[in-house]
Coordinates of C-alpha atoms in Angstrom, one line a residue:
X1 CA 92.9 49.7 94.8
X2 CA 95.6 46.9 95.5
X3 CA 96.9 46.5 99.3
X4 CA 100.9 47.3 97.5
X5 CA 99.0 50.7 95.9
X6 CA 97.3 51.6 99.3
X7 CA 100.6 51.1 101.2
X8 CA 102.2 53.3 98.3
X9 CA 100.0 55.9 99.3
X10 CA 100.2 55.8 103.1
X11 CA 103.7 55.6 102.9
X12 CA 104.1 58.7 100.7
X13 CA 101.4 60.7 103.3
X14 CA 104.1 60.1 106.0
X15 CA 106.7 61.0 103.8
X16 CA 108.6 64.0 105.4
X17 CA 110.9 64.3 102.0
X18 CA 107.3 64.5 100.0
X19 CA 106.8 67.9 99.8
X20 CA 110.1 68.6 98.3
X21 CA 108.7 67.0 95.0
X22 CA 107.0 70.2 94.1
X23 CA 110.3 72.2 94.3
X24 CA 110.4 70.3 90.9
X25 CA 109.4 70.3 86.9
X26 CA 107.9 67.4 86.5
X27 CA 104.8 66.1 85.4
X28 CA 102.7 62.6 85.5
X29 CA 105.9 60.3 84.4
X30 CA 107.7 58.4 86.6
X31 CA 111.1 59.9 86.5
X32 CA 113.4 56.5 87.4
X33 CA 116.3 58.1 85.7
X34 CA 117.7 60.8 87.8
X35 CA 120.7 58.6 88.4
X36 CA 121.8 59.6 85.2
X37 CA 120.1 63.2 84.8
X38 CA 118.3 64.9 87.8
X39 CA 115.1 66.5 87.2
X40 CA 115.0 70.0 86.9
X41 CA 114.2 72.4 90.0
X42 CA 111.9 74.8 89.0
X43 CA 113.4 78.3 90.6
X44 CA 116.2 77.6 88.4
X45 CA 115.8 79.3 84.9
X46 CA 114.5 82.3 86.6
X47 CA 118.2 82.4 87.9
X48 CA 119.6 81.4 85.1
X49 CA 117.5 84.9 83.2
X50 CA 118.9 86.5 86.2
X51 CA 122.5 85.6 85.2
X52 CA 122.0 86.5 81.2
X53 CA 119.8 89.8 81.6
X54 CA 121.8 91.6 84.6
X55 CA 124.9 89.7 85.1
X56 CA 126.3 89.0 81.8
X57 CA 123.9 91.6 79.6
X58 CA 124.3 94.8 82.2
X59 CA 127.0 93.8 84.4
X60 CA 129.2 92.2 81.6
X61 CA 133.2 91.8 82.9
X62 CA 132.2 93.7 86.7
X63 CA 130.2 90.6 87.3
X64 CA 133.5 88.4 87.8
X65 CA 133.6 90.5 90.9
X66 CA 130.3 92.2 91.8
X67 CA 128.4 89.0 91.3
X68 CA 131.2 87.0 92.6
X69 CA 131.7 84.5 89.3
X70 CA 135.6 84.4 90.1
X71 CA 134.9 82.6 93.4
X72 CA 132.0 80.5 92.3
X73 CA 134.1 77.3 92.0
X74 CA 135.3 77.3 95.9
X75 CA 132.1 78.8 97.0
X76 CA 129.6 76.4 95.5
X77 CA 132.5 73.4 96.4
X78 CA 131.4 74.5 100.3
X79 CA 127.9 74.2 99.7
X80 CA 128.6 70.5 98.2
X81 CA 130.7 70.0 100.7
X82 CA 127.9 68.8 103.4
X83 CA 126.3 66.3 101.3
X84 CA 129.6 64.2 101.4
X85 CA 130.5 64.5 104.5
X86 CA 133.4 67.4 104.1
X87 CA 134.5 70.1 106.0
X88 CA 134.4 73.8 104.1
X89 CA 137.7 74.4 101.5
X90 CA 138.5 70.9 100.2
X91 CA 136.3 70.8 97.1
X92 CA 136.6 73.0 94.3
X93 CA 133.8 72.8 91.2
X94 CA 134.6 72.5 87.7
X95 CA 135.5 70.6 84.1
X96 CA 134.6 67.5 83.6
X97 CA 134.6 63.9 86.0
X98 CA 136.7 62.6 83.3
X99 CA 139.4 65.7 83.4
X100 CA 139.3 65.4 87.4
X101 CA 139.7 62.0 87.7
X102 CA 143.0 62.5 85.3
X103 CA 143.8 65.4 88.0
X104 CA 143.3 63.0 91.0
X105 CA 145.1 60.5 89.8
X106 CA 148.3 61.6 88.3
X107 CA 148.3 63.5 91.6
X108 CA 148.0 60.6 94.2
X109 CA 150.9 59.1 92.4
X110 CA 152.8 62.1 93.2
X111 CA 151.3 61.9 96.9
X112 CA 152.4 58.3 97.0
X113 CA 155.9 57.3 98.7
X114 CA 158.5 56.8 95.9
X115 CA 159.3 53.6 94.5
X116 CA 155.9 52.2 94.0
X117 CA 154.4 51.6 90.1
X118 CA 151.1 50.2 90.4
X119 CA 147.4 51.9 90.3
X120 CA 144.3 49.9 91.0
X121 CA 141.8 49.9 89.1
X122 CA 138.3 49.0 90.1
X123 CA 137.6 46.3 87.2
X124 CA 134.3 46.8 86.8
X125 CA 134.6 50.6 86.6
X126 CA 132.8 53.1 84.3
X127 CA 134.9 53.3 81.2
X128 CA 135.9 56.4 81.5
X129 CA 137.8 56.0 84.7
X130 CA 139.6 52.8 83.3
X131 CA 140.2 55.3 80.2
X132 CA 142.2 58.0 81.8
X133 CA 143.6 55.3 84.7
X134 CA 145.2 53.4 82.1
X135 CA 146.5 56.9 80.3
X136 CA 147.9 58.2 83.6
X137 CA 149.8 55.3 84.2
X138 CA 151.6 55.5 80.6
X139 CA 152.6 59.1 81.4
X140 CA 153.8 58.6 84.8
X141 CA 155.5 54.9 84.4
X142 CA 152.8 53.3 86.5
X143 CA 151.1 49.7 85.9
X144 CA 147.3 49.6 86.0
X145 CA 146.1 46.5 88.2
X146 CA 142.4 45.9 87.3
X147 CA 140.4 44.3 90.4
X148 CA 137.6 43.7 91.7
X149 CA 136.8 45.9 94.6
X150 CA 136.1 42.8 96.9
X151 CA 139.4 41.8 96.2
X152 CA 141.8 45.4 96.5
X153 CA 142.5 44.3 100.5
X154 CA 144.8 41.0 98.6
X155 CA 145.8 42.8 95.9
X156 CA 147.2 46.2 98.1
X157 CA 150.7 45.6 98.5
X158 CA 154.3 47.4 98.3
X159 CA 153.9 48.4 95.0
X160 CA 150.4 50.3 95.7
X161 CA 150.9 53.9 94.3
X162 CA 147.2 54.7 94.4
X163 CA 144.0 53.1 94.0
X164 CA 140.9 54.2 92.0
X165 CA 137.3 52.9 93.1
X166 CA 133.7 53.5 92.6
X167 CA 131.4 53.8 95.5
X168 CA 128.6 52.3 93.5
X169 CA 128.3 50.7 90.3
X170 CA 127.2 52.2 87.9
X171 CA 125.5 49.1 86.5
X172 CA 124.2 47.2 89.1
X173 CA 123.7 49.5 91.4
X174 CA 126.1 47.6 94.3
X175 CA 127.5 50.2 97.3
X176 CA 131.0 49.4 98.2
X177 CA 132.6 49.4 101.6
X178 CA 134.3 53.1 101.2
X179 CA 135.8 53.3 104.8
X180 CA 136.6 49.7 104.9
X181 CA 138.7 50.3 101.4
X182 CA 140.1 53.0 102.3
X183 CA 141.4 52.1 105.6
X184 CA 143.1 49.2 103.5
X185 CA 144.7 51.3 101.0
X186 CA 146.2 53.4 103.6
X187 CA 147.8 50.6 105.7
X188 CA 149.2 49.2 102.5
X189 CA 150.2 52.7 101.8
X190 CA 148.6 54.2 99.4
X191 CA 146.0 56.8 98.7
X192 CA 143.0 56.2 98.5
X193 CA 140.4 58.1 95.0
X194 CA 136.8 58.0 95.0
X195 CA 134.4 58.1 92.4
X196 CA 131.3 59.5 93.9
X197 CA 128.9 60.1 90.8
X198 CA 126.3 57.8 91.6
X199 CA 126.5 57.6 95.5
X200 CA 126.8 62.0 96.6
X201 CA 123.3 63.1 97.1
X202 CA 121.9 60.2 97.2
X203 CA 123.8 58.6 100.7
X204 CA 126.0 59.5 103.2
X205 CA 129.6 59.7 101.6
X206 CA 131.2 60.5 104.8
X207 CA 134.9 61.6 102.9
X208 CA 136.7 63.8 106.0
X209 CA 135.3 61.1 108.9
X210 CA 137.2 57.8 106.7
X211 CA 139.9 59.9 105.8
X212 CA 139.6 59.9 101.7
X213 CA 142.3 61.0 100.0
X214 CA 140.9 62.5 96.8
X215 CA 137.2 61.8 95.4
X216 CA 135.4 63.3 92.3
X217 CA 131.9 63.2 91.1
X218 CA 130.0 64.5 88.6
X219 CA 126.5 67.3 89.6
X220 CA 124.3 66.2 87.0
X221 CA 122.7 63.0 88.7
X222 CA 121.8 62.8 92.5
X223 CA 122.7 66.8 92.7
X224 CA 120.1 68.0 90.1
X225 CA 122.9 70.1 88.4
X226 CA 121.6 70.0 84.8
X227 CA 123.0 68.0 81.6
X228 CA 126.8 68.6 81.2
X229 CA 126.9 70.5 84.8
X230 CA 130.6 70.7 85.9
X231 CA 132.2 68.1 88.5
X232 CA 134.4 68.7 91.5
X233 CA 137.2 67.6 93.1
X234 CA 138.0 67.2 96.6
X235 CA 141.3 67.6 98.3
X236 CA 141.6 66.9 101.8
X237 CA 143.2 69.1 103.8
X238 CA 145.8 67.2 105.0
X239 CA 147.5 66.7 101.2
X240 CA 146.5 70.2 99.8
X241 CA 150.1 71.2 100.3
X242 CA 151.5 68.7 98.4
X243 CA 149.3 68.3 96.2
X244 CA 150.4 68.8 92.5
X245 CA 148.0 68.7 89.8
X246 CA 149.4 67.6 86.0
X247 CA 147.0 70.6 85.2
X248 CA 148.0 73.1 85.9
X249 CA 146.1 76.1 84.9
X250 CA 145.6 79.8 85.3
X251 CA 143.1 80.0 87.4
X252 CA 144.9 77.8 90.0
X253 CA 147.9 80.5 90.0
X254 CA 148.9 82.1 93.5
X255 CA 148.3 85.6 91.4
X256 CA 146.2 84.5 87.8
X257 CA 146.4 88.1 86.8
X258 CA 150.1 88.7 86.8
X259 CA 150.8 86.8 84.4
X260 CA 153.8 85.6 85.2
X261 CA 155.9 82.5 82.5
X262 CA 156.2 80.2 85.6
X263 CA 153.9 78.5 87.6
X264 CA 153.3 79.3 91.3
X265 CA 150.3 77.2 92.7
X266 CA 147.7 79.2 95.1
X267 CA 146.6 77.7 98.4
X268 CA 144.0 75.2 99.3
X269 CA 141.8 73.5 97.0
X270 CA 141.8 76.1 94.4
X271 CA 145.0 74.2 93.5
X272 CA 142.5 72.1 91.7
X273 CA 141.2 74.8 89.3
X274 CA 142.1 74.7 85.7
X275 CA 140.8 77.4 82.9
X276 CA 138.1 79.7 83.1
X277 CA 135.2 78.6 84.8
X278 CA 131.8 77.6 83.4
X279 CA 130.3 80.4 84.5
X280 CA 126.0 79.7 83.1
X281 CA 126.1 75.8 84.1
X282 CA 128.2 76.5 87.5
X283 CA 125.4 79.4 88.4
X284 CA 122.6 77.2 87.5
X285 CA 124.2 74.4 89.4
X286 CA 124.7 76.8 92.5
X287 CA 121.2 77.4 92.3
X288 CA 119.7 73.7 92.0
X289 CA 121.7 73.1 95.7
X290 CA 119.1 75.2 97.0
X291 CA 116.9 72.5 97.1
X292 CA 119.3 70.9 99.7
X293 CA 118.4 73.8 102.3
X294 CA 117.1 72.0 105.5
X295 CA 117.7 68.7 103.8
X296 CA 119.6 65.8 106.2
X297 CA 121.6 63.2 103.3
X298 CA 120.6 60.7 106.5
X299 CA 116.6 61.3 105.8
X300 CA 117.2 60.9 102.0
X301 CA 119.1 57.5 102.5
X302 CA 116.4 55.9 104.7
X303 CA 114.0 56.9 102.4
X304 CA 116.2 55.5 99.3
X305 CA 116.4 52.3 101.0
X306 CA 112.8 51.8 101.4
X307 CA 112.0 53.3 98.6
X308 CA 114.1 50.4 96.5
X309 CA 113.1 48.0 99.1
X310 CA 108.9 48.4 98.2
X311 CA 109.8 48.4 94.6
X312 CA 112.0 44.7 94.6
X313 CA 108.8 44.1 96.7
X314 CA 106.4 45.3 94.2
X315 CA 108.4 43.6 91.4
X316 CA 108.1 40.4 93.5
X317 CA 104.6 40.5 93.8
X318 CA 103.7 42.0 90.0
X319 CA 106.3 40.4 87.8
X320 CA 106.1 37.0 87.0
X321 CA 108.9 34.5 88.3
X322 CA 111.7 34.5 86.2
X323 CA 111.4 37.0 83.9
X324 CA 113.8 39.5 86.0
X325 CA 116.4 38.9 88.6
X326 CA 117.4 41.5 90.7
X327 CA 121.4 42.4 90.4
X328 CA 121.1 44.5 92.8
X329 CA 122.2 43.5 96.2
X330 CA 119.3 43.0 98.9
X331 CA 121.4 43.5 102.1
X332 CA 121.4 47.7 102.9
X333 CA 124.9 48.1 103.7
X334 CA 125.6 46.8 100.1
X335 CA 123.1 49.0 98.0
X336 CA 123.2 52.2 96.6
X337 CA 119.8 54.4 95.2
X338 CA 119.2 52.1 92.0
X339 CA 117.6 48.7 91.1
X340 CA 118.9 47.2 88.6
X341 CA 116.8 43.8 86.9
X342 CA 118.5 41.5 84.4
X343 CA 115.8 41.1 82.0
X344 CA 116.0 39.5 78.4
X345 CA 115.1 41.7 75.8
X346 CA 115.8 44.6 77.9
X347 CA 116.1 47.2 75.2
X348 CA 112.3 46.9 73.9
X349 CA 111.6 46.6 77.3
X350 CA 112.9 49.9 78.7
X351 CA 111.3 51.0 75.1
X352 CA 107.9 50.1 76.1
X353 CA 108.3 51.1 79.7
X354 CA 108.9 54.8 78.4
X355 CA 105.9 54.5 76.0
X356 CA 104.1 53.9 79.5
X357 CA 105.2 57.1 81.0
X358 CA 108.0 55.1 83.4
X359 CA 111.5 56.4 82.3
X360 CA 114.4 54.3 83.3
X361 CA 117.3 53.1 81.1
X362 CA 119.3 50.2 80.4
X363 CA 122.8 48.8 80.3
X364 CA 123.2 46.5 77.4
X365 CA 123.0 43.9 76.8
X366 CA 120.3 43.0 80.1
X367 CA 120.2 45.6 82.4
X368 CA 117.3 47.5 83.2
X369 CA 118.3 50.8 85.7
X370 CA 115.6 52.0 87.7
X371 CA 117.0 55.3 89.8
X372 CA 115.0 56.5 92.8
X373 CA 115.9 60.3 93.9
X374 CA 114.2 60.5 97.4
X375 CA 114.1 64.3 96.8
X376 CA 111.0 63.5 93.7
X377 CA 110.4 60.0 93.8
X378 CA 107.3 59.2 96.0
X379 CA 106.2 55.0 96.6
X380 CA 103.5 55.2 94.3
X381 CA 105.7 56.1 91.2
X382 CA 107.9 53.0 92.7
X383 CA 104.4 50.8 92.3
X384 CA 103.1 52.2 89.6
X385 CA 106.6 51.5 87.9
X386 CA 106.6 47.6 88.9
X387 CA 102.8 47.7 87.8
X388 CA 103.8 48.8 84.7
X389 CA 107.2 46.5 83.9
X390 CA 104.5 43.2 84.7
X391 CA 102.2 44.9 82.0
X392 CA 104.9 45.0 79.7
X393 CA 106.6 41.8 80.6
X394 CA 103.0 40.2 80.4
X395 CA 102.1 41.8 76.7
X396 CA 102.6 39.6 73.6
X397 CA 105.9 40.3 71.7
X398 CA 105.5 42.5 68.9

């Protein structure tokens, strides 16, 4: 056994997040890619038969109040409250990230003092977000600025309607300065959107103590929500009076069942409801949280930082020099739960890597994503998957 492989194991033996691995299915890959899918908590399909067999098969319609589906967007929105750093009734759960980043955004131009046109745009942002960005500004008469985030503080000015930014990037993995950005947007004038897919569950978010505006994030990542699982949408408190969403459904009416031909919006966050909830996701969702019970989001940030930390180590010390360069910042403050190594030939790379039972992914056209989830990821899946990229990176090309 190798000195990095018998550090793997002591440091996993001390691991107090270790035993939450078994609240898991998984088997004897190393799962690098909960950053894009979390793995699958094993008490959940026995909810999810729960929810088919009693609530919808017996229960039918009385289960929108005897098992309490009407309020499952607000009541699951409290339990994900915690995790970034928000007080209870500011975050309701459901549609899309897309369709609530639209929401967030045409409504922080409403939120925004009148006479200013422009919306910034983190440059580098997941497509999506530049997507429905750019389509909110036609609609509302607003300019998209694209920017870097580094650079919002000299590009905030008079003009500053809103401004939309990623917490980390998606691609290489980089955390951005959330309170420092936000504090800059607000003395500009502005309000301040987050994007919190790949940084809630994994870090501390922290959205009522730096006083963020609006923030969305998807469930199905970090928060082990399962494949298509509906995002949220928080509102903080202080704008949930004026807050007017360009969607605005039925389920966000003051009284959905009346009926009624004009629009009267209901209190609180539930402003940010649309149609009918997603009733079998949202359930199994509420039940994959339960892994959170007794969880501190501080504990599972120290342990992502050293578990990315031993794995640029164990790269180092594996991986021949030059073959991959790290894009991922090195400095803490600057680094989100994800390593991501510009590599050439990434694709066939990532390709053989899975063949090995280590599952990551890849941005094209160099980018190989590793994703550590402290909840299942121990230090010797972090060795074994540097082992395993030198093998690779060692084998003659096909």
């Amino acid at each position: 056994m190798s000195d990095l492989q018998e550090r793997a194991q002591a440091l996993d033996t001390a691991d107090e997040l270790a035993p939450l691995r078994e609240l898991f299915t998984l088997d004897d890959t190393v799962y690098l890619d909960g950053n894009s899918l979390g793995a699958l908590p094993r008490h959940v399909p026995a909810r999810l038969q729960e929810v088919l067999t009693r609530e919808w098969g017996e229960l039918r319609i009385r289960s929108w109040d005897e098992s309490g589906w009407w309020t499952a967007p607000e009541r699951i929105g409290d339990r994900i409250a915690p995790l970034v750093g928000a007080a209870a009734g500011q975050i309701v759960v459901g549609d899309s990230t897309s369709v609530n980043v639209f929401k967030a955004v045409v409504a922080a131009t409403r939120l925004a003092p009148e006479g200013r046109d422009e919306i910034l745009v983190d440059a580098d942002t997941f497509p999506t977000d530049g997507y429905l960005a750019e389509s909110a500004a036609r609609m509302t008469g607003h300019r998209i600025v694209p920017v870097a985030p580094a650079d919002v503080p000299d590009a905030l000015g008079p003009r500053t309607a809103a401004a939309l930014l990623n917490h980390v990037d998606y691609r290489s993995g980089r955390l951005h300065d959330l309170p420092g950005l936000t504090a800059a947007v607000h003395a500009a004038g502005g309000i301040a959107v987050w994007d919190l897919c790949h940084s809630a569950g994994a870090l501390p978010v922290g959205l009522d103590a730096h006083g963020v505006d609006l923030a969305v994030g998807c469930t199905y990542k970090y928060l082990n929500g399962g494949p298509g699982s509906p995002a949220y949408l928080y509102v903080a408190a202080r704008h949930q009076a004026a807050f007017d969403s360009p969607l605005p459904g039925w389920t966000s009416h003051a009284d959905p069942f009346a009926m009624t031909p004009g629009y009267t919006p209901a209190d609180g966050a539930v402003k940010g409801r649309v149609g009918t909830p997603d009733i079998l996701s949202m359930l199994a969702l509420e039940a994959s949280l339960d892994v959170w019970d007794g969880v501190g989001i501080e504990a599972v940030r120290a342990k992502s930082l050293a578990l990315t930390d031993f794995f640029l180590e164990c790269v180092a010390a594996y991986v021949p020099q030059g073959r991959v360069t790290s894009v991922t910042p090195a400095a803490h403050a600057e680094r989100g739960s994800q390593v991501a190594l510009r590599c050439e030939g990434a694709e066939p790379v990532m390709a053989a890597l899975i063949a090995r039972g280590v599952v990551g992914d890849l941005r094209r056209p160099d980018v190989l994503r590793f994703g550590f989830t402290p909840l299942y990821v121990g230090f010797a899946d972090a060795e074994r998957a540097a082992r395993a990229l030198a093998d690779v990176l060692a084998a003659p090309a096909a």
